[in-house]
Amino acid sequence: MSLGAEFERVSLPLEDAFTISRATQEVAENVVVRVSDDEGNVGVGGAAPSAHYGETADTVEAVLPDLLDAVEEVGDPHQLERIERRMRETVERNAAARCAVSIALHDLVCKRLDVPLYRYWGLDPTESVETSYTVGIDTTETMREKTERAVEAGYSTLKVKVGTDRDEEIIRTVRDAAPDATIRVDANQAWTPREAVRKIAVLDDYDIEFVEQPIPAEDPEGLKFVRDRSALPIAADESCITLDDIPRIADRADIANLKLMKCGGLREATRMVHAARAHGLEVMLGCMIESNASIAAAAHLAPLLDYADLDGSLLLAEDPYAGVPMPNGEIDLASVDRPGTGVREE
Ligand code: MG
């Protein structure tokens, strides 16, 4: 079968500057990949590279030709397992670039078969979870305003970024502004193990759902130290990148936070979901700041999740792509009436 492929860089301004403990972002550079077959079907996928994992839009664009050649060598787009393996052999790192191709091919294959992606996987679209909406670090007053806006917009699960010298003040303010919300907290590796134990004990007074990545990924023993002393469940994000990490975090965390852009493909992500469950971990799917070219695919995994943090597109000023609707944070897979991921250009 002859396949065509093209890719394009898209700059996506954010609604508000987005700050986490280590960086501020105002624009997300994504790369959108389109793969077409000779029957006129076009699969769309996206890469949302993260500098933290060594990728930029430039590195994505640099490796995509080799990845698309690898797809061409396999030839049959339905052989997704073989294609993901071949891409991993071709480009070991660059997970976001591989992921864009994986998503585009899943979208293409489902369009060829005329089924939505969740149906291709055999999942129940009504078994979805709701996504959290993230409140980034800002002045405490602005965080209060952002929280009020999120509650007003209908979001009932908030993820609050911390890792400052005023973390308790932030959480007290957010809790005050959203008394009924489910609140989870993400420190993005900012704390030391002892600091984490101390802060988590304080956060426990504010009815927090769980704490994500309290300490640096480079300190696995520190993570165990924190988890053993934490009253709140611990989610591993920066400590949990690919399948190999699942057994490593199994006794150091309660929740595995997977991201398509970290693991490099949809098949790899589903493998991680099942491996995490086998190791007694709960499963969360997160994202980068992404357009629906990739978020739409992530949304189809919702029935397999305990927690979703798929607000990447919701944080954009404008997304050139529509995907799976998320009214009030509800991932409404059942409303997807198109084959593939449901992605379409606005
Ligand atoms: Mg995180």
Tab-separated table of C-alpha atoms and ligand atoms in Angstrom:
chain	number	residue	atom	x	y	z
A	1	MET	CA	0.000	0.000	0.000
A	2	SER	CA	1.351	3.426	-0.746
A	3	LEU	CA	1.161	5.896	2.100
A	4	GLY	CA	1.695	9.641	1.925
A	5	ALA	CA	2.933	11.691	4.854
A	6	GLU	CA	3.501	15.311	5.723
A	7	PHE	CA	4.125	17.311	8.852
A	8	GLU	CA	3.712	20.878	9.930
A	9	ARG	CA	4.792	22.939	12.921
A	10	VAL	CA	2.037	24.785	14.775
A	11	SER	CA	2.551	27.521	17.370
A	12	LEU	CA	-0.207	27.486	19.953
A	13	PRO	CA	-0.500	30.528	22.230
A	14	LEU	CA	-1.772	29.707	25.703
A	15	GLU	CA	-4.792	31.372	27.266
A	16	ASP	CA	-2.619	32.351	30.255
A	17	ALA	CA	1.114	32.005	30.790
A	18	PHE	CA	1.573	28.572	32.405
A	19	THR	CA	4.059	28.253	35.249
A	20	ILE	CA	5.182	25.117	37.051
A	21	SER	CA	7.979	24.849	39.609
A	22	ARG	CA	10.736	24.760	36.970
A	23	ALA	CA	9.515	26.858	34.019
A	24	THR	CA	6.998	29.236	32.452
A	25	GLN	CA	5.433	28.658	29.054
A	26	GLU	CA	3.437	31.102	26.911
A	27	VAL	CA	3.376	29.278	23.583
A	28	ALA	CA	3.328	25.543	22.887
A	29	GLU	CA	5.185	24.426	19.769
A	30	ASN	CA	3.507	21.277	18.454
A	31	VAL	CA	4.146	19.388	15.227
A	32	VAL	CA	1.153	17.905	13.417
A	33	VAL	CA	1.626	14.789	11.284
A	34	ARG	CA	-0.737	13.588	8.555
A	35	VAL	CA	-0.515	10.142	7.015
A	36	SER	CA	-2.753	9.299	4.064
A	37	ASP	CA	-3.580	6.083	2.231
A	38	ASP	CA	-4.422	5.633	-1.444
A	39	GLU	CA	-8.166	5.593	-0.698
A	40	GLY	CA	-8.202	9.191	0.481
A	41	ASN	CA	-8.200	8.512	4.235
A	42	VAL	CA	-6.040	10.876	6.267
A	43	GLY	CA	-4.848	10.125	9.803
A	44	VAL	CA	-3.853	13.054	12.000
A	45	GLY	CA	-1.496	12.998	14.970
A	46	GLY	CA	0.478	15.523	16.973
A	47	ALA	CA	3.771	15.834	18.825
A	48	ALA	CA	4.006	18.083	21.880
A	49	PRO	CA	7.744	18.003	22.587
A	50	SER	CA	8.983	18.767	26.086
A	51	ALA	CA	12.435	20.258	26.685
A	52	HIS	CA	12.472	18.425	30.018
A	53	TYR	CA	12.663	15.161	28.062
A	54	GLY	CA	15.164	16.559	25.565
A	55	GLU	CA	12.779	17.336	22.724
A	56	THR	CA	11.864	20.485	20.825
A	57	ALA	CA	9.845	21.118	17.675
A	58	ASP	CA	13.224	21.172	15.867
A	59	THR	CA	14.216	17.703	17.069
A	60	VAL	CA	10.745	16.384	16.208
A	61	GLU	CA	11.041	17.767	12.670
A	62	ALA	CA	14.574	16.397	12.395
A	63	VAL	CA	13.615	12.780	13.125
A	64	LEU	CA	10.169	12.610	11.505
A	65	PRO	CA	11.517	11.791	8.005
A	66	ASP	CA	13.341	8.731	9.405
A	67	LEU	CA	10.251	7.652	11.340
A	68	LEU	CA	8.021	8.015	8.298
A	69	ASP	CA	10.560	5.997	6.289
A	70	ALA	CA	10.284	3.272	8.943
A	71	VAL	CA	6.496	3.282	8.497
A	72	GLU	CA	6.940	3.069	4.744
A	73	GLU	CA	9.245	0.052	5.173
A	74	VAL	CA	6.578	-1.830	7.113
A	75	GLY	CA	4.071	-0.731	4.484
A	76	ASP	CA	0.847	-1.937	6.104
A	77	PRO	CA	-0.459	0.769	8.486
A	78	HIS	CA	-2.533	-1.858	10.335
A	79	GLN	CA	0.654	-3.455	11.665
A	80	LEU	CA	0.835	-0.931	14.472
A	81	GLU	CA	2.764	-3.176	16.850
A	82	ARG	CA	5.504	-3.726	14.319
A	83	ILE	CA	5.529	-0.064	13.301
A	84	GLU	CA	5.931	1.189	16.885
A	85	ARG	CA	8.751	-1.318	17.417
A	86	ARG	CA	10.435	-0.304	14.173
A	87	MET	CA	10.168	3.376	15.102
A	88	ARG	CA	11.742	2.656	18.508
A	89	GLU	CA	14.615	0.865	16.789
A	90	THR	CA	15.032	3.756	14.346
A	91	VAL	CA	14.917	6.592	16.882
A	92	GLU	CA	15.348	5.471	20.462
A	93	ARG	CA	14.504	8.755	22.150
A	94	ASN	CA	12.239	11.461	20.675
A	95	ALA	CA	9.117	9.898	22.146
A	96	ALA	CA	6.889	12.826	21.140
A	97	ALA	CA	7.899	12.478	17.480
A	98	ARG	CA	7.192	8.726	17.536
A	99	CYS	CA	3.939	9.382	19.315
A	100	ALA	CA	2.721	11.778	16.617
A	101	VAL	CA	3.184	9.054	14.006
A	102	SER	CA	1.583	6.416	16.231
A	103	ILE	CA	-1.489	8.626	16.736
A	104	ALA	CA	-1.760	9.511	13.043
A	105	LEU	CA	-1.617	5.819	12.119
A	106	HIS	CA	-4.205	4.804	14.722
A	107	ASP	CA	-6.464	7.557	13.375
A	108	LEU	CA	-5.844	6.378	9.802
A	109	VAL	CA	-6.452	2.711	10.573
A	110	CYS	CA	-9.705	3.482	12.420
A	111	LYS	CA	-10.849	5.616	9.489
A	112	ARG	CA	-10.067	2.716	7.145
A	113	LEU	CA	-12.157	0.443	9.403
A	114	ASP	CA	-14.796	3.154	9.983
A	115	VAL	CA	-14.758	2.910	13.805
A	116	PRO	CA	-13.937	5.379	16.577
A	117	LEU	CA	-10.655	4.563	18.308
A	118	TYR	CA	-12.272	3.506	21.611
A	119	ARG	CA	-14.363	0.983	19.677
A	120	TYR	CA	-11.302	-0.352	17.860
A	121	TRP	CA	-9.855	-1.001	21.327
A	122	GLY	CA	-13.086	-2.560	22.620
A	123	LEU	CA	-13.691	0.056	25.313
A	124	ASP	CA	-16.966	1.293	26.801
A	125	PRO	CA	-17.252	5.032	26.045
A	126	THR	CA	-19.540	5.610	29.024
A	127	GLU	CA	-16.881	4.332	31.444
A	128	SER	CA	-15.011	7.583	31.176
A	129	VAL	CA	-13.390	9.647	33.901
A	130	GLU	CA	-13.313	13.416	34.049
A	131	THR	CA	-10.244	15.468	33.361
A	132	SER	CA	-8.751	17.819	35.871
A	133	TYR	CA	-8.164	21.432	34.929
A	134	THR	CA	-4.763	22.789	35.914
A	135	VAL	CA	-4.141	25.979	37.852
A	136	GLY	CA	-0.528	27.019	37.231
A	137	ILE	CA	1.695	28.869	39.675
A	138	ASP	CA	1.078	32.605	39.840
A	139	THR	CA	0.610	35.255	42.487
A	140	THR	CA	-1.698	33.874	45.139
A	141	GLU	CA	-4.386	36.384	44.177
A	142	THR	CA	-4.212	35.409	40.492
A	143	MET	CA	-4.395	31.731	41.467
A	144	ARG	CA	-7.536	32.536	43.413
A	145	GLU	CA	-9.021	34.242	40.336
A	146	LYS	CA	-8.018	31.367	38.042
A	147	THR	CA	-9.604	28.898	40.460
A	148	GLU	CA	-12.841	30.891	40.591
A	149	ARG	CA	-12.897	31.033	36.782
A	150	ALA	CA	-12.331	27.265	36.527
A	151	VAL	CA	-15.141	26.531	38.990
A	152	GLU	CA	-17.411	28.928	37.130
A	153	ALA	CA	-16.547	27.168	33.858
A	154	GLY	CA	-17.810	23.945	35.432
A	155	TYR	CA	-14.601	22.071	36.273
A	156	SER	CA	-14.955	20.079	39.466
A	157	THR	CA	-11.460	18.535	39.574
A	158	LEU	CA	-8.529	20.917	39.780
A	159	LYS	CA	-4.830	20.189	39.618
A	160	VAL	CA	-2.822	22.831	41.424
A	161	LYS	CA	0.835	23.412	40.683
A	162	VAL	CA	3.012	23.973	43.727
A	163	GLY	CA	6.723	23.967	44.521
A	164	THR	CA	7.084	27.492	45.903
A	165	ASP	CA	7.904	29.009	49.282
A	166	ARG	CA	4.162	29.678	49.794
A	167	ASP	CA	2.652	26.301	48.984
A	168	GLU	CA	0.358	26.201	52.016
A	169	GLU	CA	-0.942	29.685	51.285
A	170	ILE	CA	-1.640	28.610	47.678
A	171	ILE	CA	-3.558	25.514	48.699
A	172	ARG	CA	-5.493	27.344	51.416
A	173	THR	CA	-6.479	29.996	48.862
A	174	VAL	CA	-7.475	27.500	46.159
A	175	ARG	CA	-9.437	25.373	48.630
A	176	ASP	CA	-11.167	28.504	49.865
A	177	ALA	CA	-12.106	29.495	46.288
A	178	ALA	CA	-13.223	25.962	45.379
A	179	PRO	CA	-14.686	24.417	48.538
A	180	ASP	CA	-16.428	21.561	46.692
A	181	ALA	CA	-13.741	20.735	44.112
A	182	THR	CA	-11.587	17.652	44.067
A	183	ILE	CA	-8.067	19.058	44.349
A	184	ARG	CA	-4.856	17.279	43.401
A	185	VAL	CA	-1.429	18.848	43.734
A	186	ASP	CA	1.674	18.647	41.511
A	187	ALA	CA	5.078	19.740	42.828
A	188	ASN	CA	6.966	18.844	39.627
A	189	GLN	CA	9.997	17.545	41.606
A	190	ALA	CA	10.435	20.797	43.567
A	191	TRP	CA	10.712	19.448	47.107
A	192	THR	CA	13.371	17.567	49.013
A	193	PRO	CA	12.165	14.309	50.577
A	194	ARG	CA	11.987	15.773	54.116
A	195	GLU	CA	10.322	18.941	52.858
A	196	ALA	CA	7.823	16.792	50.968
A	197	VAL	CA	6.903	14.799	54.079
A	198	ARG	CA	6.434	18.034	56.024
A	199	LYS	CA	4.384	19.744	53.313
A	200	ILE	CA	2.208	16.724	52.595
A	201	ALA	CA	1.312	16.544	56.299
A	202	VAL	CA	0.112	20.156	56.056
A	203	LEU	CA	-1.710	19.627	52.727
A	204	ASP	CA	-3.550	16.700	54.256
A	205	ASP	CA	-5.661	19.247	56.171
A	206	TYR	CA	-7.083	20.616	52.904
A	207	ASP	CA	-8.733	17.460	51.578
A	208	ILE	CA	-6.243	16.813	48.774
A	209	GLU	CA	-6.803	13.826	46.465
A	210	PHE	CA	-3.122	13.010	45.815
A	211	VAL	CA	0.294	14.575	45.412
A	212	GLU	CA	2.153	14.271	42.140
A	213	GLN	CA	5.933	14.024	41.787
A	214	PRO	CA	6.936	15.588	45.108
A	215	ILE	CA	10.676	15.116	44.595
A	216	PRO	CA	13.210	14.754	41.751
A	217	ALA	CA	13.009	11.656	39.578
A	218	GLU	CA	16.749	11.159	40.133
A	219	ASP	CA	16.059	10.178	43.740
A	220	PRO	CA	14.047	6.934	43.700
A	221	GLU	CA	14.916	6.129	47.318
A	222	GLY	CA	13.722	9.582	48.302
A	223	LEU	CA	10.403	8.849	46.622
A	224	LYS	CA	10.066	5.697	48.708
A	225	PHE	CA	10.966	7.675	51.837
A	226	VAL	CA	8.163	10.146	51.077
A	227	ARG	CA	5.602	7.535	50.120
A	228	ASP	CA	6.246	5.534	53.296
A	229	ARG	CA	5.522	8.656	55.366
A	230	SER	CA	2.725	10.228	53.323
A	231	ALA	CA	-0.923	10.207	54.372
A	232	LEU	CA	-1.827	11.145	50.788
A	233	PRO	CA	-1.408	8.923	47.718
A	234	ILE	CA	1.666	9.695	45.617
A	235	ALA	CA	1.577	9.897	41.814
A	236	ALA	CA	4.773	9.416	39.798
A	237	ASP	CA	5.080	11.556	36.660
A	238	GLU	CA	8.677	12.541	35.879
A	239	SER	CA	9.665	9.217	37.558
A	240	CYS	CA	7.437	7.237	35.195
A	241	ILE	CA	8.336	7.592	31.531
A	242	THR	CA	8.287	4.234	29.744
A	243	LEU	CA	7.158	0.679	30.434
A	244	ASP	CA	10.459	-0.139	32.182
A	245	ASP	CA	9.686	2.440	34.862
A	246	ILE	CA	6.487	0.741	36.034
A	247	PRO	CA	8.156	-1.972	38.158
A	248	ARG	CA	10.646	0.628	39.437
A	249	ILE	CA	7.942	2.889	40.851
A	250	ALA	CA	5.660	0.069	42.029
A	251	ASP	CA	6.652	0.302	45.706
A	252	ARG	CA	7.474	4.018	45.572
A	253	ALA	CA	4.174	5.443	44.355
A	254	ASP	CA	0.454	4.713	44.328
A	255	ILE	CA	-0.422	6.120	40.920
A	256	ALA	CA	1.427	5.915	37.598
A	257	ASN	CA	0.955	9.126	35.606
A	258	LEU	CA	1.450	8.110	31.973
A	259	LYS	CA	1.746	10.529	29.087
A	260	LEU	CA	1.700	9.668	25.418
A	261	MET	CA	4.501	12.166	24.785
A	262	LYS	CA	6.743	10.421	27.330
A	263	CYS	CA	6.139	6.839	26.260
A	264	GLY	CA	6.087	7.371	22.502
A	265	GLY	CA	2.948	5.677	21.267
A	266	LEU	CA	-0.565	4.475	21.899
A	267	ARG	CA	0.362	0.802	22.010
A	268	GLU	CA	3.149	1.495	24.478
A	269	ALA	CA	0.677	3.499	26.587
A	270	THR	CA	-1.817	0.639	26.767
A	271	ARG	CA	1.009	-1.737	27.720
A	272	MET	CA	1.900	0.643	30.550
A	273	VAL	CA	-1.718	0.783	31.738
A	274	HIS	CA	-1.862	-2.990	32.115
A	275	ALA	CA	1.630	-3.296	33.598
A	276	ALA	CA	0.764	-0.621	36.163
A	277	ARG	CA	-2.375	-2.509	37.201
A	278	ALA	CA	-0.403	-5.754	37.475
A	279	HIS	CA	1.910	-3.941	39.883
A	280	GLY	CA	-0.974	-2.678	42.012
A	281	LEU	CA	-0.737	0.906	40.801
A	282	GLU	CA	-3.645	3.129	39.891
A	283	VAL	CA	-3.429	4.737	36.464
A	284	MET	CA	-3.554	8.360	35.429
A	285	LEU	CA	-3.075	9.769	31.952
A	286	GLY	CA	-1.631	13.259	31.733
A	287	CYS	CA	-0.464	15.424	28.876
A	288	MET	CA	1.747	18.302	27.814
A	289	ILE	CA	0.309	21.546	26.436
A	290	GLU	CA	-1.122	19.913	23.322
A	291	SER	CA	-3.622	20.515	20.598
A	292	ASN	CA	-6.420	18.078	19.940
A	293	ALA	CA	-4.299	16.572	17.163
A	294	SER	CA	-2.892	14.447	20.009
A	295	ILE	CA	-5.246	15.015	22.978
A	296	ALA	CA	-8.141	13.520	20.976
A	297	ALA	CA	-6.272	10.194	20.901
A	298	ALA	CA	-5.426	10.304	24.611
A	299	ALA	CA	-9.110	10.844	25.404
A	300	HIS	CA	-9.963	7.429	23.938
A	301	LEU	CA	-7.941	5.773	26.713
A	302	ALA	CA	-10.201	7.345	29.355
A	303	PRO	CA	-12.213	4.141	30.028
A	304	LEU	CA	-8.964	2.468	31.164
A	305	LEU	CA	-8.041	5.192	33.647
A	306	ASP	CA	-8.548	6.046	37.283
A	307	TYR	CA	-7.573	9.683	36.747
A	308	ALA	CA	-7.276	11.912	33.698
A	309	ASP	CA	-5.381	15.145	33.321
A	310	LEU	CA	-6.046	15.855	29.667
A	311	ASP	CA	-6.520	19.610	29.746
A	312	GLY	CA	-3.717	20.398	27.248
A	313	SER	CA	-6.095	21.778	24.646
A	314	LEU	CA	-8.278	23.490	27.264
A	315	LEU	CA	-5.308	25.648	28.288
A	316	LEU	CA	-4.804	27.015	24.751
A	317	ALA	CA	-6.101	30.422	23.683
A	318	GLU	CA	-7.413	28.660	20.600
A	319	ASP	CA	-7.003	25.131	19.276
A	320	PRO	CA	-6.973	24.759	15.469
A	321	TYR	CA	-8.253	21.199	16.015
A	322	ALA	CA	-11.418	19.898	17.604
A	323	GLY	CA	-11.310	16.514	19.300
A	324	VAL	CA	-13.305	14.694	21.957
A	325	PRO	CA	-15.661	17.164	23.701
A	326	MET	CA	-14.894	17.770	27.400
A	327	PRO	CA	-17.833	19.783	28.749
A	328	ASN	CA	-17.199	20.591	32.427
A	329	GLY	CA	-14.189	18.288	32.220
A	330	GLU	CA	-16.331	15.233	31.367
A	331	ILE	CA	-14.552	13.336	28.589
A	332	ASP	CA	-17.563	12.720	26.368
A	333	LEU	CA	-16.353	9.784	24.288
A	334	ALA	CA	-19.879	8.551	23.634
A	335	SER	CA	-20.542	11.680	21.577
A	336	VAL	CA	-17.734	10.874	19.123
A	337	ASP	CA	-19.600	9.953	15.978
A	338	ARG	CA	-16.631	9.989	13.609
A	339	PRO	CA	-14.161	7.213	12.922
A	340	GLY	CA	-10.629	7.558	14.301
A	341	THR	CA	-9.728	9.840	17.196
A	342	GLY	CA	-12.475	12.291	16.287
A	343	VAL	CA	-9.933	14.982	15.414
A	344	ARG	CA	-10.907	17.528	12.794
A	345	GLU	CA	-9.645	20.891	11.732
A	346	GLU	CA	-11.725	23.743	13.083
B	1	MG	MG	3.061	16.338	36.497
